Amino acid sequence: MDVPDPGAPPAGWLRLKVLACGLCGTDVEEYTAGPVMTPLTPHPLTGRCAPLTLGHEFVGVVEEAGAGAGFAPGDTVAVDGTMSCGNCDRCRAGRYNMCAVSGQLGQQGDGGLAEYALAPASCCVAYAGIPATVAAFAEPLSVAVRAVSRGEVAPGATVAVLGGGTVGLLTARVAVLAGASRVVVVEPHPHRRELAARFGAEAVAPDGAADAVGAGMDVVFEAAGVPAVASTAVRLTARAGTTVLLSVFDADVAVPMMDLLLGEKRLVASLSHLRDTDFPRAVELLCSGAVDPTPLVSDRIGLADVVPRGLDALVADPARHLKILVEPWE
């Protein structure tokens, strides 16, 4: 639908011509079951509420920079749409993802599924030398960067990733780059198992997971988004190892507490990413070519096709689609 032009950027903000925006599982959830994250009353940080423009994995070119923004027209930037208050104890400690009133462009503010968007300059990182369709992976890649950091994957560690979706495969790749001696992706769909090899990992079907990991892996990432897999992740973690919960699902899970205790295993969660560390690192990995996400792109579409070839396709055939990219001007 047509919406008003976002206009000129205020001080510290940028007006962007959107070049590419990835469709995420949270976009699908808002489309099929929403509003979930989109507020129906004004958000305490952004002041916005539904209807909002979705899309939080986007990149663009600066058309206009507000006062003090630090960017110039023509700069290409990747947008970390997470905004925080900056005043609470978590923000002051640099844990912006833990801000109690945080908001995100594309969920609590207008996002990148549009021709133009406004974004705080503080949420933008410049990139160069790569296509917009590669740079658009900065947000999901930063989630993987944080997950590997939370798991404290060290050189020589053995790693299992349960779930070969976009974030799972990117997590496997970042673990390889961190020096893991072995990375195994557990994934039911053959196509995604084939992709794992292109990211430097082994791949097995779920029924072969126990044999593949043997006595367990040093770090196991739950990236399947299936509640039952969380308990499996703990069981596949080696004694004194770490299980990292990465997916989003609203359900209680049964945790094998005796296994956790007797193995002195560590269970941690990893939420989103940090603006000052994880996101710039993701942009760096993309620009250097250390991570090439192009095998994950299952379709490239325009704005007019966001519903039929984008959201509807992700709902109808989630096994085939990993990342659908929207290019408003193509």
mmCIF file of C-alpha atoms in Angstrom:
data_model
loop_
_atom_site.group_PDB
_atom_site.id
_atom_site.type_symbol
_atom_site.label_atom_id
_atom_site.label_comp_id
_atom_site.label_asym_id
_atom_site.label_seq_id
_atom_site.Cartn_x
_atom_site.Cartn_y
_atom_site.Cartn_z
ATOM 1 C CA MET A 1 0.000 0.000 0.000
ATOM 2 C CA ASP A 2 1.047 3.604 -0.360
ATOM 3 C CA VAL A 3 2.082 5.378 2.824
ATOM 4 C CA PRO A 4 3.315 8.929 3.352
ATOM 5 C CA ASP A 5 6.915 9.635 2.452
ATOM 6 C CA PRO A 6 9.007 9.555 5.648
ATOM 7 C CA GLY A 7 10.339 13.021 4.902
ATOM 8 C CA ALA A 8 13.588 14.627 5.981
ATOM 9 C CA PRO A 9 15.594 13.016 8.779
ATOM 10 C CA PRO A 10 15.767 14.689 12.194
ATOM 11 C CA ALA A 11 19.107 15.435 13.835
ATOM 12 C CA GLY A 12 21.178 12.279 14.218
ATOM 13 C CA TRP A 13 19.065 10.329 11.740
ATOM 14 C CA LEU A 14 19.428 9.290 8.104
ATOM 15 C CA ARG A 15 16.990 9.186 5.226
ATOM 16 C CA LEU A 16 17.755 6.007 3.293
ATOM 17 C CA LYS A 17 16.805 4.752 -0.121
ATOM 18 C CA VAL A 18 16.307 1.078 0.718
ATOM 19 C CA LEU A 19 18.390 -1.211 -1.488
ATOM 20 C CA ALA A 20 17.538 -4.610 -0.014
ATOM 21 C CA CYS A 21 15.588 -6.063 2.889
ATOM 22 C CA GLY A 22 15.514 -9.676 4.044
ATOM 23 C CA LEU A 23 12.325 -11.385 5.131
ATOM 24 C CA CYS A 24 12.685 -12.913 8.585
ATOM 25 C CA GLY A 25 10.725 -15.490 10.532
ATOM 26 C CA THR A 26 9.478 -12.728 12.807
ATOM 27 C CA ASP A 27 7.994 -10.975 9.750
ATOM 28 C CA VAL A 28 6.175 -14.201 8.897
ATOM 29 C CA GLU A 29 4.900 -14.457 12.473
ATOM 30 C CA GLU A 30 3.532 -10.911 12.350
ATOM 31 C CA TYR A 31 1.891 -11.694 9.010
ATOM 32 C CA THR A 32 0.268 -14.950 10.104
ATOM 33 C CA ALA A 33 -0.453 -14.362 13.800
ATOM 34 C CA GLY A 34 0.185 -10.715 14.492
ATOM 35 C CA PRO A 35 0.309 -8.342 16.020
ATOM 36 C CA VAL A 36 2.908 -10.147 18.127
ATOM 37 C CA MET A 37 5.805 -7.728 18.560
ATOM 38 C CA THR A 38 4.061 -4.804 16.868
ATOM 39 C CA PRO A 39 2.415 -2.650 19.573
ATOM 40 C CA LEU A 40 -1.219 -1.631 19.462
ATOM 41 C CA THR A 41 -0.564 1.329 21.766
ATOM 42 C CA PRO A 42 2.299 3.813 21.443
ATOM 43 C CA HIS A 43 5.629 2.177 22.219
ATOM 44 C CA PRO A 44 7.405 3.834 25.185
ATOM 45 C CA LEU A 45 10.607 4.413 23.200
ATOM 46 C CA THR A 46 9.501 4.983 19.601
ATOM 47 C CA GLY A 47 6.037 6.376 20.286
ATOM 48 C CA ARG A 48 4.728 4.309 17.374
ATOM 49 C CA CYS A 49 2.043 1.650 17.119
ATOM 50 C CA ALA A 50 0.299 -0.369 14.410
ATOM 51 C CA PRO A 51 0.012 -0.041 11.500
ATOM 52 C CA LEU A 52 3.763 -0.170 10.917
ATOM 53 C CA THR A 53 6.010 -1.088 8.000
ATOM 54 C CA LEU A 54 7.794 -4.381 8.658
ATOM 55 C CA GLY A 55 11.370 -5.282 7.732
ATOM 56 C CA HIS A 56 14.359 -5.122 10.082
ATOM 57 C CA GLU A 57 17.104 -6.710 7.935
ATOM 58 C CA PHE A 58 17.792 -3.878 5.544
ATOM 59 C CA VAL A 59 20.488 -1.809 3.902
ATOM 60 C CA GLY A 60 20.312 1.420 1.974
ATOM 61 C CA VAL A 61 22.072 4.405 0.501
ATOM 62 C CA VAL A 62 22.014 7.718 2.358
ATOM 63 C CA GLU A 63 19.911 10.325 0.582
ATOM 64 C CA GLU A 64 20.002 12.901 3.353
ATOM 65 C CA ALA A 65 21.743 13.100 6.716
ATOM 66 C CA GLY A 66 20.366 14.949 9.712
ATOM 67 C CA ALA A 67 22.567 17.274 11.721
ATOM 68 C CA GLY A 68 25.429 15.469 13.452
ATOM 69 C CA ALA A 69 24.648 12.122 11.819
ATOM 70 C CA GLY A 70 28.242 11.565 10.658
ATOM 71 C CA PHE A 71 27.294 10.191 7.236
ATOM 72 C CA ALA A 72 27.083 11.810 3.821
ATOM 73 C CA PRO A 73 24.716 11.353 0.883
ATOM 74 C CA GLY A 74 25.860 8.401 -1.204
ATOM 75 C CA ASP A 75 27.161 6.349 1.734
ATOM 76 C CA THR A 76 25.868 2.794 1.770
ATOM 77 C CA VAL A 77 24.936 1.507 5.215
ATOM 78 C CA ALA A 78 23.662 -1.617 6.909
ATOM 79 C CA VAL A 79 20.991 -0.908 9.505
ATOM 80 C CA ASP A 80 20.902 -2.440 12.948
ATOM 81 C CA GLY A 81 17.350 -1.432 13.728
ATOM 82 C CA THR A 82 17.537 -2.118 17.466
ATOM 83 C CA MET A 83 17.054 1.071 19.471
ATOM 84 C CA SER A 84 17.490 1.418 23.230
ATOM 85 C CA CYS A 85 16.923 4.092 25.850
ATOM 86 C CA GLY A 86 20.633 4.571 26.630
ATOM 87 C CA ASN A 87 19.866 5.447 30.236
ATOM 88 C CA CYS A 88 19.035 2.233 32.095
ATOM 89 C CA ASP A 89 21.654 0.168 33.912
ATOM 90 C CA ARG A 90 21.771 -2.403 31.088
ATOM 91 C CA CYS A 91 22.363 0.262 28.444
ATOM 92 C CA ARG A 92 25.049 1.950 30.547
ATOM 93 C CA ALA A 93 26.771 -1.448 30.779
ATOM 94 C CA GLY A 94 26.704 -1.784 26.980
ATOM 95 C CA ARG A 95 24.039 -4.507 27.068
ATOM 96 C CA TYR A 96 21.698 -2.678 24.715
ATOM 97 C CA ASN A 97 19.844 -5.880 23.834
ATOM 98 C CA MET A 98 18.725 -6.072 27.462
ATOM 99 C CA CYS A 99 17.140 -2.614 27.564
ATOM 100 C CA ALA A 100 13.702 -2.916 29.146
ATOM 101 C CA VAL A 101 12.116 -0.495 26.641
ATOM 102 C CA SER A 102 14.106 -1.381 23.516
ATOM 103 C CA GLY A 103 12.405 -1.088 20.163
ATOM 104 C CA GLN A 104 13.265 -2.165 16.655
ATOM 105 C CA LEU A 105 12.684 -0.651 13.261
ATOM 106 C CA GLY A 106 10.333 -3.000 11.454
ATOM 107 C CA GLN A 107 8.614 -4.064 14.668
ATOM 108 C CA GLN A 108 8.096 -1.053 16.946
ATOM 109 C CA GLY A 109 8.933 1.524 14.273
ATOM 110 C CA ASP A 110 8.739 1.648 10.485
ATOM 111 C CA GLY A 111 11.235 -0.672 8.821
ATOM 112 C CA GLY A 112 12.778 -1.464 5.471
ATOM 113 C CA LEU A 113 9.989 -3.071 3.434
ATOM 114 C CA ALA A 114 9.575 0.245 1.663
ATOM 115 C CA GLU A 115 11.264 2.433 -0.904
ATOM 116 C CA TYR A 116 12.511 4.863 1.752
ATOM 117 C CA ALA A 117 13.148 4.606 5.472
ATOM 118 C CA LEU A 118 14.481 6.703 8.331
ATOM 119 C CA ALA A 119 17.075 5.221 10.687
ATOM 120 C CA PRO A 120 19.186 6.548 13.579
ATOM 121 C CA ALA A 121 22.759 7.060 12.423
ATOM 122 C CA SER A 122 23.906 5.336 15.613
ATOM 123 C CA CYS A 123 22.273 2.151 14.308
ATOM 124 C CA CYS A 124 24.043 2.246 10.937
ATOM 125 C CA VAL A 125 27.389 0.809 9.835
ATOM 126 C CA ALA A 126 28.950 1.781 6.510
ATOM 127 C CA TYR A 127 29.850 -0.942 4.047
ATOM 128 C CA ALA A 128 31.563 -0.974 0.662
ATOM 129 C CA GLY A 129 32.695 -3.419 -1.984
ATOM 130 C CA ILE A 130 29.807 -5.891 -1.693
ATOM 131 C CA PRO A 131 26.313 -6.000 -3.210
ATOM 132 C CA ALA A 132 23.369 -4.838 -1.155
ATOM 133 C CA THR A 133 22.014 -8.381 -1.334
ATOM 134 C CA VAL A 134 25.078 -9.538 0.627
ATOM 135 C CA ALA A 135 25.122 -6.604 3.042
ATOM 136 C CA ALA A 136 21.467 -7.322 3.901
ATOM 137 C CA PHE A 137 22.677 -10.359 5.852
ATOM 138 C CA ALA A 138 24.412 -8.155 8.427
ATOM 139 C CA GLU A 139 21.543 -8.414 10.908
ATOM 140 C CA PRO A 140 21.089 -12.223 10.914
ATOM 141 C CA LEU A 141 24.858 -12.702 10.773
ATOM 142 C CA SER A 142 25.280 -10.492 13.830
ATOM 143 C CA VAL A 143 22.897 -12.839 15.684
ATOM 144 C CA ALA A 144 25.263 -15.702 14.817
ATOM 145 C CA VAL A 145 28.296 -13.671 15.875
ATOM 146 C CA ARG A 146 26.755 -13.053 19.282
ATOM 147 C CA ALA A 147 25.706 -16.680 19.685
ATOM 148 C CA VAL A 148 29.251 -17.930 19.069
ATOM 149 C CA SER A 149 30.535 -15.358 21.528
ATOM 150 C CA ARG A 150 27.985 -16.412 24.146
ATOM 151 C CA GLY A 151 29.007 -20.030 23.610
ATOM 152 C CA GLU A 152 32.665 -19.083 24.067
ATOM 153 C CA VAL A 153 33.680 -21.197 21.103
ATOM 154 C CA ALA A 154 37.466 -21.501 21.331
ATOM 155 C CA PRO A 155 40.008 -22.817 18.813
ATOM 156 C CA GLY A 156 39.843 -26.599 18.751
ATOM 157 C CA ALA A 157 36.322 -26.806 20.181
ATOM 158 C CA THR A 158 33.754 -29.214 18.802
ATOM 159 C CA VAL A 159 30.412 -27.674 17.890
ATOM 160 C CA ALA A 160 26.935 -28.885 16.960
ATOM 161 C CA VAL A 161 24.223 -26.648 15.527
ATOM 162 C CA LEU A 162 20.698 -28.047 15.771
ATOM 163 C CA GLY A 163 18.767 -26.492 12.918
ATOM 164 C CA GLY A 164 20.076 -25.539 9.487
ATOM 165 C CA GLY A 165 18.050 -22.409 8.837
ATOM 166 C CA THR A 166 19.619 -19.068 7.983
ATOM 167 C CA VAL A 167 20.831 -18.299 11.507
ATOM 168 C CA GLY A 168 21.867 -21.916 12.143
ATOM 169 C CA LEU A 169 24.031 -22.091 9.020
ATOM 170 C CA LEU A 170 25.530 -18.669 9.693
ATOM 171 C CA THR A 171 26.287 -19.764 13.260
ATOM 172 C CA ALA A 172 28.054 -22.843 11.888
ATOM 173 C CA ARG A 173 30.158 -20.631 9.611
ATOM 174 C CA VAL A 174 31.101 -18.223 12.405
ATOM 175 C CA ALA A 175 32.066 -21.197 14.601
ATOM 176 C CA VAL A 176 34.357 -22.436 11.823
ATOM 177 C CA LEU A 177 35.951 -18.998 11.626
ATOM 178 C CA ALA A 178 36.397 -19.032 15.424
ATOM 179 C CA GLY A 179 38.644 -22.061 15.022
ATOM 180 C CA ALA A 180 36.321 -24.920 15.920
ATOM 181 C CA SER A 181 37.941 -28.209 14.994
ATOM 182 C CA ARG A 182 34.638 -29.781 14.015
ATOM 183 C CA VAL A 183 31.202 -28.315 13.314
ATOM 184 C CA VAL A 184 28.184 -30.561 12.768
ATOM 185 C CA VAL A 185 24.828 -29.226 11.598
ATOM 186 C CA VAL A 186 21.814 -31.383 12.504
ATOM 187 C CA GLU A 187 19.043 -30.736 10.012
ATOM 188 C CA PRO A 188 16.141 -32.860 8.650
ATOM 189 C CA HIS A 189 16.000 -31.318 5.157
ATOM 190 C CA PRO A 190 18.552 -32.673 2.618
ATOM 191 C CA HIS A 191 18.893 -29.340 0.796
ATOM 192 C CA ARG A 192 19.928 -27.541 3.960
ATOM 193 C CA ARG A 193 22.347 -30.330 4.844
ATOM 194 C CA GLU A 194 23.980 -29.808 1.455
ATOM 195 C CA LEU A 195 24.349 -26.105 2.184
ATOM 196 C CA ALA A 196 26.135 -26.856 5.466
ATOM 197 C CA ALA A 197 29.133 -28.181 3.543
ATOM 198 C CA ARG A 198 29.439 -24.851 1.714
ATOM 199 C CA PHE A 199 29.818 -23.199 5.113
ATOM 200 C CA GLY A 200 32.583 -25.567 6.206
ATOM 201 C CA ALA A 201 30.466 -27.869 8.353
ATOM 202 C CA GLU A 202 29.419 -31.488 8.380
ATOM 203 C CA ALA A 203 25.722 -32.297 8.313
ATOM 204 C CA VAL A 204 23.599 -35.155 9.583
ATOM 205 C CA ALA A 205 19.891 -35.921 9.828
ATOM 206 C CA PRO A 206 18.374 -35.829 13.326
ATOM 207 C CA ASP A 207 18.229 -39.616 13.578
ATOM 208 C CA GLY A 208 21.982 -39.762 13.171
ATOM 209 C CA ALA A 209 22.817 -36.941 15.565
ATOM 210 C CA ALA A 210 23.660 -39.089 18.596
ATOM 211 C CA ASP A 211 26.096 -41.235 16.613
ATOM 212 C CA ALA A 212 27.658 -38.177 14.967
ATOM 213 C CA VAL A 213 28.407 -36.346 18.206
ATOM 214 C CA GLY A 214 29.398 -39.398 20.251
ATOM 215 C CA ALA A 215 30.108 -38.394 23.835
ATOM 216 C CA GLY A 216 28.906 -34.892 23.106
ATOM 217 C CA MET A 217 30.157 -31.600 21.712
ATOM 218 C CA ASP A 218 31.861 -28.793 23.583
ATOM 219 C CA VAL A 219 29.225 -26.287 22.433
ATOM 220 C CA VAL A 220 25.739 -27.070 21.137
ATOM 221 C CA PHE A 221 23.516 -24.395 19.617
ATOM 222 C CA GLU A 222 19.740 -24.826 19.586
ATOM 223 C CA ALA A 223 18.692 -23.059 16.379
ATOM 224 C CA ALA A 224 15.725 -25.149 15.268
ATOM 225 C CA GLY A 225 12.909 -23.191 16.860
ATOM 226 C CA VAL A 226 11.313 -26.428 18.052
ATOM 227 C CA PRO A 227 10.776 -26.675 21.838
ATOM 228 C CA ALA A 228 11.666 -30.361 22.058
ATOM 229 C CA VAL A 229 15.034 -29.693 20.450
ATOM 230 C CA ALA A 230 16.122 -27.625 23.448
ATOM 231 C CA SER A 231 16.275 -30.682 25.688
ATOM 232 C CA THR A 232 18.042 -32.605 22.909
ATOM 233 C CA ALA A 233 20.641 -29.845 22.758
ATOM 234 C CA VAL A 234 21.442 -30.318 26.460
ATOM 235 C CA ARG A 235 21.784 -34.072 26.026
ATOM 236 C CA LEU A 236 24.137 -33.664 23.048
ATOM 237 C CA THR A 237 26.389 -31.309 25.016
ATOM 238 C CA ALA A 238 29.561 -32.841 26.403
ATOM 239 C CA ARG A 239 30.334 -32.894 30.107
ATOM 240 C CA ALA A 240 31.480 -29.422 31.172
ATOM 241 C CA GLY A 241 30.203 -28.128 27.819
ATOM 242 C CA THR A 242 27.842 -25.298 26.923
ATOM 243 C CA THR A 243 24.347 -25.320 25.459
ATOM 244 C CA VAL A 244 23.273 -22.079 23.769
ATOM 245 C CA LEU A 245 19.559 -21.370 23.293
ATOM 246 C CA LEU A 246 19.218 -19.273 20.173
ATOM 247 C CA SER A 247 15.693 -19.730 18.793
ATOM 248 C CA VAL A 248 12.548 -17.860 19.695
ATOM 249 C CA PHE A 249 9.542 -19.919 20.756
ATOM 250 C CA ASP A 250 6.876 -19.248 23.318
ATOM 251 C CA ALA A 251 6.691 -22.570 25.120
ATOM 252 C CA ASP A 252 8.014 -24.253 28.222
ATOM 253 C CA VAL A 253 10.474 -27.062 27.629
ATOM 254 C CA ALA A 254 11.555 -30.051 29.680
ATOM 255 C CA VAL A 255 15.213 -29.660 30.617
ATOM 256 C CA PRO A 256 17.067 -32.850 31.639
ATOM 257 C CA MET A 257 18.176 -31.385 34.955
ATOM 258 C CA MET A 258 20.106 -34.433 36.171
ATOM 259 C CA ASP A 259 22.060 -34.527 32.922
ATOM 260 C CA LEU A 260 22.749 -30.818 33.298
ATOM 261 C CA LEU A 261 23.860 -31.180 36.908
ATOM 262 C CA LEU A 262 25.955 -34.352 36.733
ATOM 263 C CA GLY A 263 27.670 -33.137 33.584
ATOM 264 C CA GLU A 264 28.184 -29.662 35.065
ATOM 265 C CA LYS A 265 26.949 -28.290 31.796
ATOM 266 C CA ARG A 266 26.337 -24.612 31.191
ATOM 267 C CA LEU A 267 23.010 -23.460 29.743
ATOM 268 C CA VAL A 268 22.974 -19.931 28.322
ATOM 269 C CA ALA A 269 20.696 -17.870 26.111
ATOM 270 C CA SER A 270 21.700 -15.586 23.277
ATOM 271 C CA LEU A 271 19.320 -12.775 22.345
ATOM 272 C CA SER A 272 19.755 -10.756 19.185
ATOM 273 C CA HIS A 273 23.123 -8.941 19.121
ATOM 274 C CA LEU A 274 25.059 -5.927 20.371
ATOM 275 C CA ARG A 275 25.211 -2.781 18.276
ATOM 276 C CA ASP A 276 28.795 -1.802 19.131
ATOM 277 C CA THR A 277 30.468 -5.192 18.674
ATOM 278 C CA ASP A 278 28.457 -7.929 17.003
ATOM 279 C CA PHE A 279 26.917 -5.859 14.215
ATOM 280 C CA PRO A 280 30.150 -4.179 13.036
ATOM 281 C CA ARG A 281 31.859 -7.586 13.185
ATOM 282 C CA ALA A 282 29.150 -9.051 10.961
ATOM 283 C CA VAL A 283 29.607 -6.254 8.415
ATOM 284 C CA GLU A 284 33.366 -6.863 8.503
ATOM 285 C CA LEU A 285 32.923 -10.597 7.846
ATOM 286 C CA LEU A 286 30.674 -9.872 4.883
ATOM 287 C CA CYS A 287 32.919 -7.206 3.377
ATOM 288 C CA SER A 288 36.032 -9.396 3.717
ATOM 289 C CA GLY A 289 34.334 -12.361 2.078
ATOM 290 C CA ALA A 290 34.901 -14.566 5.114
ATOM 291 C CA VAL A 291 31.156 -15.186 5.094
ATOM 292 C CA ASP A 292 29.427 -15.525 1.730
ATOM 293 C CA PRO A 293 25.683 -15.760 2.367
ATOM 294 C CA THR A 294 24.592 -15.948 -1.276
ATOM 295 C CA PRO A 295 23.827 -19.718 -1.144
ATOM 296 C CA LEU A 296 21.106 -18.882 1.404
ATOM 297 C CA VAL A 297 19.148 -16.665 -1.006
ATOM 298 C CA SER A 298 16.162 -18.625 -2.291
ATOM 299 C CA ASP A 299 14.402 -15.750 -4.085
ATOM 300 C CA ARG A 300 14.794 -12.058 -4.911
ATOM 301 C CA ILE A 301 11.579 -10.101 -5.286
ATOM 302 C CA GLY A 302 10.161 -6.604 -5.534
ATOM 303 C CA LEU A 303 7.831 -4.836 -3.120
ATOM 304 C CA ALA A 304 4.735 -5.873 -5.079
ATOM 305 C CA ASP A 305 5.611 -9.538 -4.512
ATOM 306 C CA VAL A 306 6.254 -9.367 -0.750
ATOM 307 C CA VAL A 307 3.028 -11.239 0.030
ATOM 308 C CA PRO A 308 2.584 -13.781 -2.831
ATOM 309 C CA ARG A 309 6.243 -14.683 -3.489
ATOM 310 C CA GLY A 310 7.559 -13.684 -0.089
ATOM 311 C CA LEU A 311 5.456 -14.190 3.029
ATOM 312 C CA ASP A 312 3.032 -16.682 1.483
ATOM 313 C CA ALA A 313 5.936 -18.695 0.046
ATOM 314 C CA LEU A 314 7.672 -18.844 3.416
ATOM 315 C CA VAL A 315 4.471 -20.095 5.013
ATOM 316 C CA ALA A 316 3.728 -22.649 2.292
ATOM 317 C CA ASP A 317 7.217 -24.091 1.817
ATOM 318 C CA PRO A 318 9.530 -23.196 4.710
ATOM 319 C CA ALA A 319 11.807 -26.159 3.965
ATOM 320 C CA ARG A 320 12.777 -24.773 0.556
ATOM 321 C CA HIS A 321 13.145 -21.131 1.450
ATOM 322 C CA LEU A 322 15.919 -19.776 3.626
ATOM 323 C CA LYS A 323 16.242 -16.090 2.849
ATOM 324 C CA ILE A 324 13.998 -14.161 0.490
ATOM 325 C CA LEU A 325 15.371 -10.721 -0.307
ATOM 326 C CA VAL A 326 13.199 -7.770 -1.260
ATOM 327 C CA GLU A 327 14.755 -5.180 -3.570
ATOM 328 C CA PRO A 328 12.368 -2.215 -3.794
ATOM 329 C CA TRP A 329 14.023 -0.666 -6.845
ATOM 330 C CA GLU A 330 14.667 -3.824 -8.879
#
